[in-house]
Coordinates of C-alpha atoms and ligand atoms in Angstrom, one line a residue:
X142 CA 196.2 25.4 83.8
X143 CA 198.8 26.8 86.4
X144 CA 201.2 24.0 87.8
X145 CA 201.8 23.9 91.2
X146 CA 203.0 20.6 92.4
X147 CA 206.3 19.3 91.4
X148 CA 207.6 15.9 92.0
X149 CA 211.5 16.3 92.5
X150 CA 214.3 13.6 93.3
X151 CA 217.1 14.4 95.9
X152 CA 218.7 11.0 96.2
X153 CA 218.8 7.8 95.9
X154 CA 215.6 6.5 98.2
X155 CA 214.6 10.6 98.6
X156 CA 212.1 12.6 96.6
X157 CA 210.2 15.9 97.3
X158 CA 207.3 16.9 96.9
X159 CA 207.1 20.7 96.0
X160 CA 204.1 22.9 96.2
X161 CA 204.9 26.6 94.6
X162 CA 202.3 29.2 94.7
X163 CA 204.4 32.2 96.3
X164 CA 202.5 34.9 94.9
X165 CA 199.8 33.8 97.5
X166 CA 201.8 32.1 99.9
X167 CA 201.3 28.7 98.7
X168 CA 197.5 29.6 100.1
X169 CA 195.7 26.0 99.1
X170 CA 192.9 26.5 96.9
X171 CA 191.0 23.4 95.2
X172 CA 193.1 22.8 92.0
X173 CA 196.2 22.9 94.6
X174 CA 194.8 20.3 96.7
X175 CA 193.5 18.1 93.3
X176 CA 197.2 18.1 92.3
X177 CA 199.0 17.4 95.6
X178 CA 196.4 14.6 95.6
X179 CA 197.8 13.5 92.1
X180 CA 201.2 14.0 93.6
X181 CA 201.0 11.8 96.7
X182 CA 199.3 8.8 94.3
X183 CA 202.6 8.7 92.1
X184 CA 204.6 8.5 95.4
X185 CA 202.5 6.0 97.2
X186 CA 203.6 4.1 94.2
X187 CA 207.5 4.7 94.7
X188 CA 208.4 1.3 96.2
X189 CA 211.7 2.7 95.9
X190 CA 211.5 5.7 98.1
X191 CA 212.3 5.7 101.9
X192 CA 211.6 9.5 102.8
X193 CA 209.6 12.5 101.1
X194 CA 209.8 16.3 102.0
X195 CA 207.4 18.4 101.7
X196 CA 208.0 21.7 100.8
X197 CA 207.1 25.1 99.2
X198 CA 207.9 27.8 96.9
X199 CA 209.2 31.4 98.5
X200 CA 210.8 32.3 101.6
X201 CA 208.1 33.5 103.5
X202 CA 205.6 30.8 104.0
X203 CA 205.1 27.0 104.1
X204 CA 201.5 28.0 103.5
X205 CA 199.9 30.6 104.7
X206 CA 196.3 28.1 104.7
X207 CA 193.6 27.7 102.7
X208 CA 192.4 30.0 100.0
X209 CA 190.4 33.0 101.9
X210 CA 189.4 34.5 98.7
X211 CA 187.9 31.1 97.2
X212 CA 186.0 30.8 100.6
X213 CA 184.9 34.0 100.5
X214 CA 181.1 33.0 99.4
X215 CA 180.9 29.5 100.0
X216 CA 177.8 28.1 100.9
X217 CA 178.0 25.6 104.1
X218 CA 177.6 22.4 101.1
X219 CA 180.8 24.3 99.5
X220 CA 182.0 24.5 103.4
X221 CA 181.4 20.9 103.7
X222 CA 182.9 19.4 99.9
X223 CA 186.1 21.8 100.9
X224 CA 186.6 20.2 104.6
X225 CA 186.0 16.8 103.2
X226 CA 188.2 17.6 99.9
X227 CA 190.8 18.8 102.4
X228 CA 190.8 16.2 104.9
X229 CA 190.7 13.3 102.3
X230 CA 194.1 14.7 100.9
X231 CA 195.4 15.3 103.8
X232 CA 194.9 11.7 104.8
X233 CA 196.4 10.8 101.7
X234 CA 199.7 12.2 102.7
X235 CA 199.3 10.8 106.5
X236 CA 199.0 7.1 105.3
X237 CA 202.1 7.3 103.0
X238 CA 204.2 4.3 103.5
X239 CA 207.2 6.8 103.2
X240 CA 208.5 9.1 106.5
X241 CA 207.3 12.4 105.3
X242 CA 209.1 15.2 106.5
X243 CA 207.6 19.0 106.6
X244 CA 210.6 21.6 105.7
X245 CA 208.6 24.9 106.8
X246 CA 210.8 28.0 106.3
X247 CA 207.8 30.6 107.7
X248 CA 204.3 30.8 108.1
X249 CA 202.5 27.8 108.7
X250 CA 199.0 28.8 109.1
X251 CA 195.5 27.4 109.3
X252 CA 195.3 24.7 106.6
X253 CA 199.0 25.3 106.2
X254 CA 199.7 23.8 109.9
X255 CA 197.1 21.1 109.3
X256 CA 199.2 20.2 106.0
X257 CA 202.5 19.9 108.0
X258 CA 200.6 18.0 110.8
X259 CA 199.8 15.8 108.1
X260 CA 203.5 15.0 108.0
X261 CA 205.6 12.7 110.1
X262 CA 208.1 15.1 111.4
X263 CA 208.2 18.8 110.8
X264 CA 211.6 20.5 110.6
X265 CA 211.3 24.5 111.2
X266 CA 213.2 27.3 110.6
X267 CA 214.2 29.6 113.7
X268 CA 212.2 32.3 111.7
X269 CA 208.8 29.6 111.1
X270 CA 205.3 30.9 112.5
X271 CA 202.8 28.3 113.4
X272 CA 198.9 28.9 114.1
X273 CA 195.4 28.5 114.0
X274 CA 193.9 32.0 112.9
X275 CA 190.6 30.7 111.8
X276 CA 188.9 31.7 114.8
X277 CA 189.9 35.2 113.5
X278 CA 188.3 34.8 110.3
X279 CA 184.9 33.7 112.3
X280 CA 185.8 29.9 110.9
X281 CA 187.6 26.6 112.7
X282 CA 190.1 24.6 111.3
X283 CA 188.8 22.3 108.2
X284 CA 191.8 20.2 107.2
X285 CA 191.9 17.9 110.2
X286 CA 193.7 20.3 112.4
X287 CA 191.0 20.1 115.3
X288 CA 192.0 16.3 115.4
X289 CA 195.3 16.0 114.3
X290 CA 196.8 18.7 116.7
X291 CA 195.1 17.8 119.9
X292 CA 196.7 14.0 119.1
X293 CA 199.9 15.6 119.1
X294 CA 200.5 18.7 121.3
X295 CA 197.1 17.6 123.8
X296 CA 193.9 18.7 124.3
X297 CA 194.6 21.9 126.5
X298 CA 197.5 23.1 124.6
X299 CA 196.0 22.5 120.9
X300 CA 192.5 23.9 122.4
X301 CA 194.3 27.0 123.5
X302 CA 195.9 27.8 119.9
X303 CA 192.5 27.0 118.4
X304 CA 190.6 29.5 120.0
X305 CA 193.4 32.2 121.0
X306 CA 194.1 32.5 117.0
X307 CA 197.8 33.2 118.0
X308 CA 201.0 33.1 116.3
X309 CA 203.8 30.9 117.5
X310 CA 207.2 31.4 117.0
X311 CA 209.2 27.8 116.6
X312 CA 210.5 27.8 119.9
X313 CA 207.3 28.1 121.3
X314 CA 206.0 25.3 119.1
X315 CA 209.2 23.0 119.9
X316 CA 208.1 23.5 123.2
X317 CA 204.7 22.1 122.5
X318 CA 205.8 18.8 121.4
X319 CA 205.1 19.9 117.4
X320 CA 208.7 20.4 115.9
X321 CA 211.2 17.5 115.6
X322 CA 214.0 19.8 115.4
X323 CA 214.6 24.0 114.7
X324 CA 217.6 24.9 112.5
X325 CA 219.1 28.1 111.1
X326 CA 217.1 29.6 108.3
X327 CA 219.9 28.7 105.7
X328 CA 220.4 25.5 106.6
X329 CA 216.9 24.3 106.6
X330 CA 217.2 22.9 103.2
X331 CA 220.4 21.1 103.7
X332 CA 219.0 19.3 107.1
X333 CA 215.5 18.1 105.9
X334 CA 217.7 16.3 103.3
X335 CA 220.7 15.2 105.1
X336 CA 217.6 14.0 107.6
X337 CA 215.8 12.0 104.7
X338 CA 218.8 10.6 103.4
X339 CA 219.8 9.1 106.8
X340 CA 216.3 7.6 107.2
X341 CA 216.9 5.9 103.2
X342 CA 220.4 4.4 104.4
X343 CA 218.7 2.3 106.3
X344 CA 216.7 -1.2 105.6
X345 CA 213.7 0.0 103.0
X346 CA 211.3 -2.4 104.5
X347 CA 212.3 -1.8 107.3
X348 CA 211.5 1.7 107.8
X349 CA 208.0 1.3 106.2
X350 CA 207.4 -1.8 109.1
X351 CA 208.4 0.9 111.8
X352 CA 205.7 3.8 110.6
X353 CA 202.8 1.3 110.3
X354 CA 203.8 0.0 114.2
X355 CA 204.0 4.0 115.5
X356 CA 200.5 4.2 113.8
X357 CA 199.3 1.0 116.0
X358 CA 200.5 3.1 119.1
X359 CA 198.0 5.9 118.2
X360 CA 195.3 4.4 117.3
X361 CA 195.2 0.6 119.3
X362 CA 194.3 -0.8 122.5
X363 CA 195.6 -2.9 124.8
X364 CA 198.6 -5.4 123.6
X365 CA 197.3 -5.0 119.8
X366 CA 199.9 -2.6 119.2
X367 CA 202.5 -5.0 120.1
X368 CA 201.0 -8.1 118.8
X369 CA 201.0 -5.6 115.3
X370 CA 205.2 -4.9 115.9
X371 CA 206.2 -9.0 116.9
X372 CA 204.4 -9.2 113.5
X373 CA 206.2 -7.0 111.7
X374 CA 209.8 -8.0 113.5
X375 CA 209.0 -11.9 112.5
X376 CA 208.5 -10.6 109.2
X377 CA 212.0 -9.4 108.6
X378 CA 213.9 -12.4 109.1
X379 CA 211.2 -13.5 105.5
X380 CA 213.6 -11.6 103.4
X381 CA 216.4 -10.4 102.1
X382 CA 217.2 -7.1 103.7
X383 CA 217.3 -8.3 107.5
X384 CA 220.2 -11.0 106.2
X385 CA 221.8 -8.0 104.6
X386 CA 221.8 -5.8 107.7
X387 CA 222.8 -8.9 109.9
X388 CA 225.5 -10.0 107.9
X389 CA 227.1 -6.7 107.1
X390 CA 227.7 -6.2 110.7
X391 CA 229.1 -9.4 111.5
X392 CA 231.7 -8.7 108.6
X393 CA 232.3 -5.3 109.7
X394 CA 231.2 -2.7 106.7
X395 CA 228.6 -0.9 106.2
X396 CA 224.9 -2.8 104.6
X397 CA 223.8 -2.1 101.0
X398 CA 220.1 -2.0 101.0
X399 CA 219.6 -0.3 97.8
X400 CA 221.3 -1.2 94.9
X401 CA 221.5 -4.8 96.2
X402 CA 218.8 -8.1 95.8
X403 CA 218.3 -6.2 99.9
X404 CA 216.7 -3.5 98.3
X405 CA 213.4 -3.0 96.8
X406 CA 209.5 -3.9 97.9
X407 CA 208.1 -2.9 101.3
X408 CA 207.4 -6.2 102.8
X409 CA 210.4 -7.8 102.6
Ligands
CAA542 N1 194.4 32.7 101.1 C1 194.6 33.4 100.0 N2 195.5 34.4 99.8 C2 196.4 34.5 100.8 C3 196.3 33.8 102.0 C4 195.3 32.9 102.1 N3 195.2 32.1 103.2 N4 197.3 34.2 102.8 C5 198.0 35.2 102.1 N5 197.4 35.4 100.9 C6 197.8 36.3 99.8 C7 197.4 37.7 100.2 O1 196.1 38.0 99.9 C8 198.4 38.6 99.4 O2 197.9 38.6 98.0 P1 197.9 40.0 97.2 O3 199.4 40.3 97.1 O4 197.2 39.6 95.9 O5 197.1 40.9 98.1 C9 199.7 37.7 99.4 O6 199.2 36.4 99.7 C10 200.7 38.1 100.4 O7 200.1 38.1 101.7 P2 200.2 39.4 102.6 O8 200.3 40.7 101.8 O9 199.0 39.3 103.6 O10 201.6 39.1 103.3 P3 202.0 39.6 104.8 O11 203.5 39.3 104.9 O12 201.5 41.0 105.1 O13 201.2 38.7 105.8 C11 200.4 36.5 106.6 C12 201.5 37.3 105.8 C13 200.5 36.9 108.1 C14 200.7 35.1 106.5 C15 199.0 36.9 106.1 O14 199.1 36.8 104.6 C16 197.9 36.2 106.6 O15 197.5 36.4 107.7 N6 197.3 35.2 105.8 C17 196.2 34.5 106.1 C18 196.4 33.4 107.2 C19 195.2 32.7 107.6 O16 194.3 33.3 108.2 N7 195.1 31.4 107.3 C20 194.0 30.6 107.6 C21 193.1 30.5 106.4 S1 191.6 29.6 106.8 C22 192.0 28.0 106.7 O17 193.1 27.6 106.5 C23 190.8 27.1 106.9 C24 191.0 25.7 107.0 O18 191.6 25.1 107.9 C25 190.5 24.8 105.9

């Protein structure tokens, strides 16, 4: 069976996760999805990872959506196993306890842009191309991008490039709210990891406790969302790593959080 998910390490605290299936711009057909959902278990289990980037094969695309040609005579059960298959890994990727980070070098279409909204950040290339072109292809988005991008570029804009089927060059798409940053083509690579890296100097725990507060901003009520963050800021002073951080200032270097009794377990 043709592999198509890698699992590589960039640094210390930084993997990647790697999807390669140029020859149909890394188009995500069932068995793709089965292994990225492989792929995202063994990093959920990484206790030692901060950041992850996700990224493709080929110059091109990220991923230029789901498989048309496995659609192509689905019944609407098929339809329905293929959303739910979608959005389930999809979701997988969202509730990562690592900051993932979405390196797309070109198109990011359809289930492609649903894959990257998936992600925490995205980092584009000048030459990336983001849509919805399902409408085209008498379909709607399947992967969760009907939710995910009206919760982060708003209802009128996300409506608008759901139903317009139009391709957005990256500074369009900054514009919108979607990008974190734009870089040149060639040096897409270099910031996604120089990006990652910076996120895995810091505290290991402490990262994780700052995603699962964002998430309490989008999805809680009222003070629960900071009830949920004096939580998690008690928490550090339970361990090792805030007395780390804390101290190494005082004494005027820089903190060791990995490779030091500050490093290790989310929670800490
Ligand atoms: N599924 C399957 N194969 C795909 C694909 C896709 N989504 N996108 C591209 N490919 C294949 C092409 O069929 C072609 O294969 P062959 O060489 O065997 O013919 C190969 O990738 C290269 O593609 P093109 O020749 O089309 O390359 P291009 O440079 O001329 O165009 C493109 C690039 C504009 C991205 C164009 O390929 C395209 O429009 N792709 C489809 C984009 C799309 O509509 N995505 C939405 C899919 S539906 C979806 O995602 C639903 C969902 O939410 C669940």
């Amino acid at each position: 069976m043709a592999q198509f998910l890698n699992l590589a390490e960039v640094t210390a605290g930084v993997a990647a996760i790697e999807i390669s299936r140029p020859e149909a711009l890394n188009a995500l057909n069932t068995e793709v999805l089965m292994q990225l959902a492989e792929c995202v278990k063994k990093v959920r289990e990484r206790h030692d990872l901060s950041a992850v980037i996700l990224r493709t094969g080929g110059d091109k695309a990220f991923v230029a959506g789901a498989d048309i040609k496995e659609m192509l005579h689905f019944t609407q059960q098929q339809g329905h196993d293929f959303a739910r298959f979608g959005q389930s890994v999809f979701e997988s990727v969202f509730n990562l306890p690592q900051i993932v980070i979405a390196q797309v070098q070109g198109f990011a279409l359809g289930g492609g842009l649903e894959l990257a909204l998936a992600a925490d950040f995205m980092i584009a290339s000048e030459k990336a191309k983001f849509g919805l072109p399902e409408v085209g292809l008498g379909l709607i988005p399947g992967f969760g991008g009907t939710q995910r991008l009206v919760r982060r570029i708003g209802y009128a804009r996300a409506l608008e490039w759901m139903t317009s089927a139009e391709r957005y060059p990256a500074d369009a798409a900054f514009n919108s709210g979607l990008l974190n940053r734009i870089v040149a083509h060639e040096e897409l690579g270099r910031v996604a990891e120089s990006l990652a890296a910076t996120i895995a100097a810091q505290g290991p725990s402490a990262v994780r406790s700052a995603k699962q507060c964002a998430r309490a901003a989008l999805y809680s009520q009222g003070d629960f969302g900071f009830e949920i963050e004096a939580q998690f800021f008690a928490q550090r002073f339970g361990g090792s790593e805030s007395k780390e951080g804390l101290t190494a200032f005082m004494e005027k270097r820089k903190p060791q959080f990995r490779n030091s009794s500050a490093s290790g377990q989310a929670g800490q």
